[in-house]
């Protein structure tokens, strides 16, 4: 891998960007903290030196006001000795600028520390100021004050010690900032890698699934809430994809099985007619059988397409206002001859129902499938009853029979495409009726529920949302 490719991948990496962010954040916080501490230390030192100078100024002002020049000179020399000849400067001048007493700091030259340096604001009788001593560039905290109308006291304290303290602090601060930057980079890298572990786990799992390992899942318990939520969502998506693939495989198997039978019969009929040189008078019956088998194939194919469109949400519903009571009565009238032929009582029980908004043809077809199933699996002398009622914001049509019922082991699969239990294999059908009915219910925002007991019959409820009232 070339350096340019590696560099591009690194710069595009979220982990690298997070690391850079954490490092910069640590550096900024460290700088802000160091500068804050530096400012507080510098302020504290300035306040200390100012308090010291002002205290000495008050003491010397008392001496100047109450003692003669010799005593003032002696006091100045004592103060210079205490502070250090190279660190302190004391001068007393007349108002005209004549130097009366001067000592310390190699007798700071008058032109460097002139009498009128503090007179920028002549309203001030006392001034504190930081000045630079040339040529060595030493910084001095200077004080000047008019003690009497004819005498001016000037004091200078070298800031060498304080400058050394601040310089040492700056050096230590630089080392601290560099260390914090390195520590921030290391911690940022660790945090970024930890944050990205969940995403990388999702990526690895996705790659494994893409390679055909459909049982692979993300371990969500070891990550934070956000990554855990991502992993959980990914797992649910993978479960759904696996389920769809399994259903697709089963559907393909079922299609192959259910379409093979009518195609085989059509081929058999045709081969028999050719081999036996069927009399022209029997051709009509043979063609009728072929048409019947073709109709069966078309019915299976069309029903599968309807289910797929409804489940995928791509089938357009032709919505109209529907009187559900009228639909139930029409369905009872339609199946009444079949029920009478099988000696089954078919009736409907309902009160006035509000209208619903839906696709009339699809709802009629779903209800017809439920009634047809009930009649198929109800013995002669049994009953099939349609109950229609309001349930809050929904309307429920229940098709209840006294038939054979559904075994517990079959209940979880009754809505699967082409699934037919052992008790249903002696009856004609494709095993798509309940799948279609549920797909229609879901397309309308409804549901199908059922209860069943072997030997006591079943009841399937088609639940549809009632029409929303206009505001």
PDB file of C-alpha atoms in Angstrom, residues 230-412:
ATOM      1  CA  UNK A 230     -27.205   0.555  16.140  1.00  0.00           C
ATOM      2  CA  UNK A 231     -26.254  -3.076  16.743  1.00  0.00           C
ATOM      3  CA  UNK A 232     -29.766  -3.990  17.849  1.00  0.00           C
ATOM      4  CA  UNK A 233     -31.248  -2.323  14.762  1.00  0.00           C
ATOM      5  CA  UNK A 234     -28.724  -4.118  12.561  1.00  0.00           C
ATOM      6  CA  UNK A 235     -29.543  -7.449  14.223  1.00  0.00           C
ATOM      7  CA  UNK A 236     -33.262  -6.924  13.688  1.00  0.00           C
ATOM      8  CA  UNK A 237     -32.583  -6.066  10.056  1.00  0.00           C
ATOM      9  CA  UNK A 238     -30.421  -9.196   9.697  1.00  0.00           C
ATOM     10  CA  UNK A 239     -33.177 -11.272  11.328  1.00  0.00           C
ATOM     11  CA  UNK A 240     -35.667  -9.833   8.872  1.00  0.00           C
ATOM     12  CA  UNK A 241     -33.389 -10.488   5.892  1.00  0.00           C
ATOM     13  CA  UNK A 242     -32.740 -14.042   7.050  1.00  0.00           C
ATOM     14  CA  UNK A 243     -36.443 -14.616   7.561  1.00  0.00           C
ATOM     15  CA  UNK A 244     -37.209 -13.232   4.098  1.00  0.00           C
ATOM     16  CA  UNK A 245     -34.569 -15.445   2.526  1.00  0.00           C
ATOM     17  CA  UNK A 246     -35.933 -18.495   4.333  1.00  0.00           C
ATOM     18  CA  UNK A 247     -39.470 -17.551   3.301  1.00  0.00           C
ATOM     19  CA  UNK A 248     -38.284 -17.007  -0.254  1.00  0.00           C
ATOM     20  CA  UNK A 249     -36.660 -20.434  -0.269  1.00  0.00           C
ATOM     21  CA  UNK A 250     -39.809 -21.998   1.133  1.00  0.00           C
ATOM     22  CA  UNK A 251     -41.975 -20.100  -1.334  1.00  0.00           C
ATOM     23  CA  UNK A 252     -39.785 -21.254  -4.199  1.00  0.00           C
ATOM     24  CA  UNK A 253     -40.051 -24.831  -2.960  1.00  0.00           C
ATOM     25  CA  UNK A 254     -43.809 -24.510  -2.554  1.00  0.00           C
ATOM     26  CA  UNK A 255     -44.200 -22.885  -5.939  1.00  0.00           C
ATOM     27  CA  UNK A 256     -42.207 -25.663  -7.530  1.00  0.00           C
ATOM     28  CA  UNK A 257     -44.375 -28.222  -5.763  1.00  0.00           C
ATOM     29  CA  UNK A 258     -47.757 -26.575  -6.373  1.00  0.00           C
ATOM     30  CA  UNK A 259     -47.103 -25.589  -9.966  1.00  0.00           C
ATOM     31  CA  UNK A 260     -45.562 -28.917 -10.842  1.00  0.00           C
ATOM     32  CA  UNK A 261     -48.791 -30.822 -10.214  1.00  0.00           C
ATOM     33  CA  UNK A 262     -51.074 -28.927 -12.642  1.00  0.00           C
ATOM     34  CA  UNK A 263     -48.300 -28.694 -15.242  1.00  0.00           C
ATOM     35  CA  UNK A 264     -47.722 -32.438 -14.923  1.00  0.00           C
ATOM     36  CA  UNK A 265     -51.454 -33.080 -15.329  1.00  0.00           C
ATOM     37  CA  UNK A 266     -51.613 -30.845 -18.379  1.00  0.00           C
ATOM     38  CA  UNK A 267     -48.661 -32.661 -19.912  1.00  0.00           C
ATOM     39  CA  UNK A 268     -50.155 -36.033 -19.028  1.00  0.00           C
ATOM     40  CA  UNK A 269     -53.515 -35.163 -20.577  1.00  0.00           C
ATOM     41  CA  UNK A 270     -51.837 -33.910 -23.711  1.00  0.00           C
ATOM     42  CA  UNK A 271     -49.543 -36.935 -24.049  1.00  0.00           C
ATOM     43  CA  UNK A 272     -52.445 -39.304 -23.473  1.00  0.00           C
ATOM     44  CA  UNK A 273     -54.526 -37.587 -26.138  1.00  0.00           C
ATOM     45  CA  UNK A 274     -51.643 -37.818 -28.615  1.00  0.00           C
ATOM     46  CA  UNK A 275     -50.688 -41.398 -27.770  1.00  0.00           C
ATOM     47  CA  UNK A 276     -54.221 -42.790 -27.863  1.00  0.00           C
ATOM     48  CA  UNK A 277     -55.216 -40.778 -30.903  1.00  0.00           C
ATOM     49  CA  UNK A 278     -58.237 -39.530 -29.028  1.00  0.00           C
ATOM     50  CA  UNK A 279     -61.482 -39.402 -30.950  1.00  0.00           C
ATOM     51  CA  UNK A 280     -62.418 -35.861 -32.001  1.00  0.00           C
ATOM     52  CA  UNK A 281     -65.555 -36.137 -29.912  1.00  0.00           C
ATOM     53  CA  UNK A 282     -63.408 -36.358 -26.731  1.00  0.00           C
ATOM     54  CA  UNK A 283     -61.177 -33.403 -27.618  1.00  0.00           C
ATOM     55  CA  UNK A 284     -63.610 -30.967 -26.040  1.00  0.00           C
ATOM     56  CA  UNK A 285     -63.387 -32.711 -22.649  1.00  0.00           C
ATOM     57  CA  UNK A 286     -59.588 -32.878 -22.857  1.00  0.00           C
ATOM     58  CA  UNK A 287     -59.331 -29.189 -23.688  1.00  0.00           C
ATOM     59  CA  UNK A 288     -61.691 -28.416 -20.838  1.00  0.00           C
ATOM     60  CA  UNK A 289     -59.377 -30.235 -18.420  1.00  0.00           C
ATOM     61  CA  UNK A 290     -56.401 -28.323 -19.780  1.00  0.00           C
ATOM     62  CA  UNK A 291     -58.213 -25.003 -19.367  1.00  0.00           C
ATOM     63  CA  UNK A 292     -59.176 -25.949 -15.806  1.00  0.00           C
ATOM     64  CA  UNK A 293     -55.568 -26.710 -14.900  1.00  0.00           C
ATOM     65  CA  UNK A 294     -54.408 -23.476 -16.567  1.00  0.00           C
ATOM     66  CA  UNK A 295     -56.973 -21.534 -14.551  1.00  0.00           C
ATOM     67  CA  UNK A 296     -55.595 -23.143 -11.414  1.00  0.00           C
ATOM     68  CA  UNK A 297     -52.080 -22.058 -12.363  1.00  0.00           C
ATOM     69  CA  UNK A 298     -53.208 -18.512 -13.116  1.00  0.00           C
ATOM     70  CA  UNK A 299     -55.092 -18.343  -9.838  1.00  0.00           C
ATOM     71  CA  UNK A 300     -51.988 -19.360  -7.869  1.00  0.00           C
ATOM     72  CA  UNK A 301     -49.757 -16.920  -9.749  1.00  0.00           C
ATOM     73  CA  UNK A 302     -52.189 -13.997  -9.473  1.00  0.00           C
ATOM     74  CA  UNK A 303     -52.766 -14.638  -5.780  1.00  0.00           C
ATOM     75  CA  UNK A 304     -49.020 -14.716  -5.134  1.00  0.00           C
ATOM     76  CA  UNK A 305     -48.597 -11.414  -6.972  1.00  0.00           C
ATOM     77  CA  UNK A 306     -51.408  -9.839  -4.965  1.00  0.00           C
ATOM     78  CA  UNK A 307     -49.834 -10.992  -1.698  1.00  0.00           C
ATOM     79  CA  UNK A 308     -46.388  -9.731  -2.696  1.00  0.00           C
ATOM     80  CA  UNK A 309     -47.746  -6.326  -3.741  1.00  0.00           C
ATOM     81  CA  UNK A 310     -49.759  -5.959  -0.543  1.00  0.00           C
ATOM     82  CA  UNK A 311     -46.859  -6.975   1.729  1.00  0.00           C
ATOM     83  CA  UNK A 312     -44.381  -4.760  -0.127  1.00  0.00           C
ATOM     84  CA  UNK A 313     -46.785  -1.812  -0.060  1.00  0.00           C
ATOM     85  CA  UNK A 314     -46.500  -1.234  -3.809  1.00  0.00           C
ATOM     86  CA  UNK A 315     -50.046  -2.249  -4.689  1.00  0.00           C
ATOM     87  CA  UNK A 316     -52.317   0.768  -5.027  1.00  0.00           C
ATOM     88  CA  UNK A 317     -55.511   0.628  -3.011  1.00  0.00           C
ATOM     89  CA  UNK A 318     -58.608   1.959  -4.722  1.00  0.00           C
ATOM     90  CA  UNK A 319     -60.063   3.606  -1.638  1.00  0.00           C
ATOM     91  CA  UNK A 320     -63.807   4.197  -1.376  1.00  0.00           C
ATOM     92  CA  UNK A 321     -66.297   4.474   1.458  1.00  0.00           C
ATOM     93  CA  UNK A 322     -67.488   0.956   2.295  1.00  0.00           C
ATOM     94  CA  UNK A 323     -70.602  -0.148   4.137  1.00  0.00           C
ATOM     95  CA  UNK A 324     -69.134  -3.170   5.906  1.00  0.00           C
ATOM     96  CA  UNK A 325     -72.575  -4.482   6.870  1.00  0.00           C
ATOM     97  CA  UNK A 326     -73.599  -4.629   3.210  1.00  0.00           C
ATOM     98  CA  UNK A 327     -70.329  -6.432   2.355  1.00  0.00           C
ATOM     99  CA  UNK A 328     -71.022  -9.070   5.024  1.00  0.00           C
ATOM    100  CA  UNK A 329     -74.594  -9.653   3.828  1.00  0.00           C
ATOM    101  CA  UNK A 330     -73.437  -9.943   0.208  1.00  0.00           C
ATOM    102  CA  UNK A 331     -70.796 -12.486   1.224  1.00  0.00           C
ATOM    103  CA  UNK A 332     -73.397 -14.545   3.126  1.00  0.00           C
ATOM    104  CA  UNK A 333     -75.723 -14.465   0.117  1.00  0.00           C
ATOM    105  CA  UNK A 334     -72.862 -15.527  -2.170  1.00  0.00           C
ATOM    106  CA  UNK A 335     -71.844 -18.532  -0.079  1.00  0.00           C
ATOM    107  CA  UNK A 336     -75.345 -19.547   1.035  1.00  0.00           C
ATOM    108  CA  UNK A 337     -75.814 -22.084  -1.809  1.00  0.00           C
ATOM    109  CA  UNK A 338     -72.483 -23.737  -0.942  1.00  0.00           C
ATOM    110  CA  UNK A 339     -73.447 -23.889   2.729  1.00  0.00           C
ATOM    111  CA  UNK A 340     -76.862 -25.406   1.946  1.00  0.00           C
ATOM    112  CA  UNK A 341     -75.273 -27.962  -0.340  1.00  0.00           C
ATOM    113  CA  UNK A 342     -73.014 -29.083   2.530  1.00  0.00           C
ATOM    114  CA  UNK A 343     -75.831 -28.883   5.092  1.00  0.00           C
ATOM    115  CA  UNK A 344     -74.067 -26.099   7.037  1.00  0.00           C
ATOM    116  CA  UNK A 345     -75.871 -23.204   8.709  1.00  0.00           C
ATOM    117  CA  UNK A 346     -74.414 -19.858   7.493  1.00  0.00           C
ATOM    118  CA  UNK A 347     -75.680 -16.661   9.114  1.00  0.00           C
ATOM    119  CA  UNK A 348     -74.590 -13.153  10.080  1.00  0.00           C
ATOM    120  CA  UNK A 349     -75.077 -11.223  13.325  1.00  0.00           C
ATOM    121  CA  UNK A 350     -74.429  -7.477  13.447  1.00  0.00           C
ATOM    122  CA  UNK A 351     -75.746  -4.088  14.404  1.00  0.00           C
ATOM    123  CA  UNK A 352     -75.431  -0.835  12.484  1.00  0.00           C
ATOM    124  CA  UNK A 353     -71.790  -0.255  11.586  1.00  0.00           C
ATOM    125  CA  UNK A 354     -70.073   2.998  10.616  1.00  0.00           C
ATOM    126  CA  UNK A 355     -68.378   3.107   7.190  1.00  0.00           C
ATOM    127  CA  UNK A 356     -64.728   2.324   6.581  1.00  0.00           C
ATOM    128  CA  UNK A 357     -62.337   3.589   3.940  1.00  0.00           C
ATOM    129  CA  UNK A 358     -60.766   0.829   1.886  1.00  0.00           C
ATOM    130  CA  UNK A 359     -60.433  -1.161  -1.308  1.00  0.00           C
ATOM    131  CA  UNK A 360     -63.802  -2.885  -1.742  1.00  0.00           C
ATOM    132  CA  UNK A 361     -62.591  -5.658  -4.041  1.00  0.00           C
ATOM    133  CA  UNK A 362     -59.659  -6.636  -1.834  1.00  0.00           C
ATOM    134  CA  UNK A 363     -61.729  -6.618   1.380  1.00  0.00           C
ATOM    135  CA  UNK A 364     -64.411  -8.742  -0.314  1.00  0.00           C
ATOM    136  CA  UNK A 365     -61.734 -11.189  -1.429  1.00  0.00           C
ATOM    137  CA  UNK A 366     -60.175 -11.417   2.051  1.00  0.00           C
ATOM    138  CA  UNK A 367     -63.581 -12.010   3.664  1.00  0.00           C
ATOM    139  CA  UNK A 368     -64.467 -14.583   1.001  1.00  0.00           C
ATOM    140  CA  UNK A 369     -61.271 -16.526   1.775  1.00  0.00           C
ATOM    141  CA  UNK A 370     -62.139 -16.642   5.474  1.00  0.00           C
ATOM    142  CA  UNK A 371     -65.695 -17.852   4.775  1.00  0.00           C
ATOM    143  CA  UNK A 372     -64.487 -20.400   2.214  1.00  0.00           C
ATOM    144  CA  UNK A 373     -62.011 -21.862   4.736  1.00  0.00           C
ATOM    145  CA  UNK A 374     -64.695 -22.036   7.413  1.00  0.00           C
ATOM    146  CA  UNK A 375     -67.068 -23.922   5.115  1.00  0.00           C
ATOM    147  CA  UNK A 376     -64.329 -26.313   3.952  1.00  0.00           C
ATOM    148  CA  UNK A 377     -63.415 -27.495   7.433  1.00  0.00           C
ATOM    149  CA  UNK A 378     -66.904 -27.588   8.977  1.00  0.00           C
ATOM    150  CA  UNK A 379     -68.738 -30.909   8.907  1.00  0.00           C
ATOM    151  CA  UNK A 380     -72.338 -31.325   7.766  1.00  0.00           C
ATOM    152  CA  UNK A 381     -74.745 -30.106  10.420  1.00  0.00           C
ATOM    153  CA  UNK A 382     -72.234 -27.487  11.671  1.00  0.00           C
ATOM    154  CA  UNK A 383     -72.510 -23.717  11.804  1.00  0.00           C
ATOM    155  CA  UNK A 384     -70.566 -20.779  10.366  1.00  0.00           C
ATOM    156  CA  UNK A 385     -71.405 -17.410  11.898  1.00  0.00           C
ATOM    157  CA  UNK A 386     -70.249 -13.932  10.872  1.00  0.00           C
ATOM    158  CA  UNK A 387     -70.092 -11.422  13.724  1.00  0.00           C
ATOM    159  CA  UNK A 388     -69.487  -7.732  12.931  1.00  0.00           C
ATOM    160  CA  UNK A 389     -68.869  -5.215  15.733  1.00  0.00           C
ATOM    161  CA  UNK A 390     -67.117  -1.984  16.662  1.00  0.00           C
ATOM    162  CA  UNK A 391     -63.909  -2.125  18.698  1.00  0.00           C
ATOM    163  CA  UNK A 392     -62.839   1.438  19.462  1.00  0.00           C
ATOM    164  CA  UNK A 393     -61.282   2.903  16.321  1.00  0.00           C
ATOM    165  CA  UNK A 394     -61.585  -0.432  14.485  1.00  0.00           C
ATOM    166  CA  UNK A 395     -64.323  -2.628  13.062  1.00  0.00           C
ATOM    167  CA  UNK A 396     -64.020  -6.372  13.500  1.00  0.00           C
ATOM    168  CA  UNK A 397     -65.594  -9.099  11.385  1.00  0.00           C
ATOM    169  CA  UNK A 398     -65.277 -12.528  12.969  1.00  0.00           C
ATOM    170  CA  UNK A 399     -65.876 -15.699  10.950  1.00  0.00           C
ATOM    171  CA  UNK A 400     -66.616 -18.395  13.507  1.00  0.00           C
ATOM    172  CA  UNK A 401     -67.113 -22.079  12.676  1.00  0.00           C
ATOM    173  CA  UNK A 402     -67.709 -25.365  14.473  1.00  0.00           C
ATOM    174  CA  UNK A 403     -65.254 -27.250  12.316  1.00  0.00           C
ATOM    175  CA  UNK A 404     -62.252 -29.463  12.946  1.00  0.00           C
ATOM    176  CA  UNK A 405     -60.048 -26.729  14.478  1.00  0.00           C
ATOM    177  CA  UNK A 406     -56.315 -26.223  14.119  1.00  0.00           C
ATOM    178  CA  UNK A 407     -53.730 -28.304  16.038  1.00  0.00           C
ATOM    179  CA  UNK A 408     -51.344 -26.373  18.265  1.00  0.00           C
ATOM    180  CA  UNK A 409     -48.331 -27.357  16.175  1.00  0.00           C
ATOM    181  CA  UNK A 410     -49.908 -25.770  13.084  1.00  0.00           C
ATOM    182  CA  UNK A 411     -51.032 -22.481  14.625  1.00  0.00           C
ATOM    183  CA  UNK A 412     -47.729 -20.662  14.094  1.00  0.00           C
TER     184      UNK A 412
END
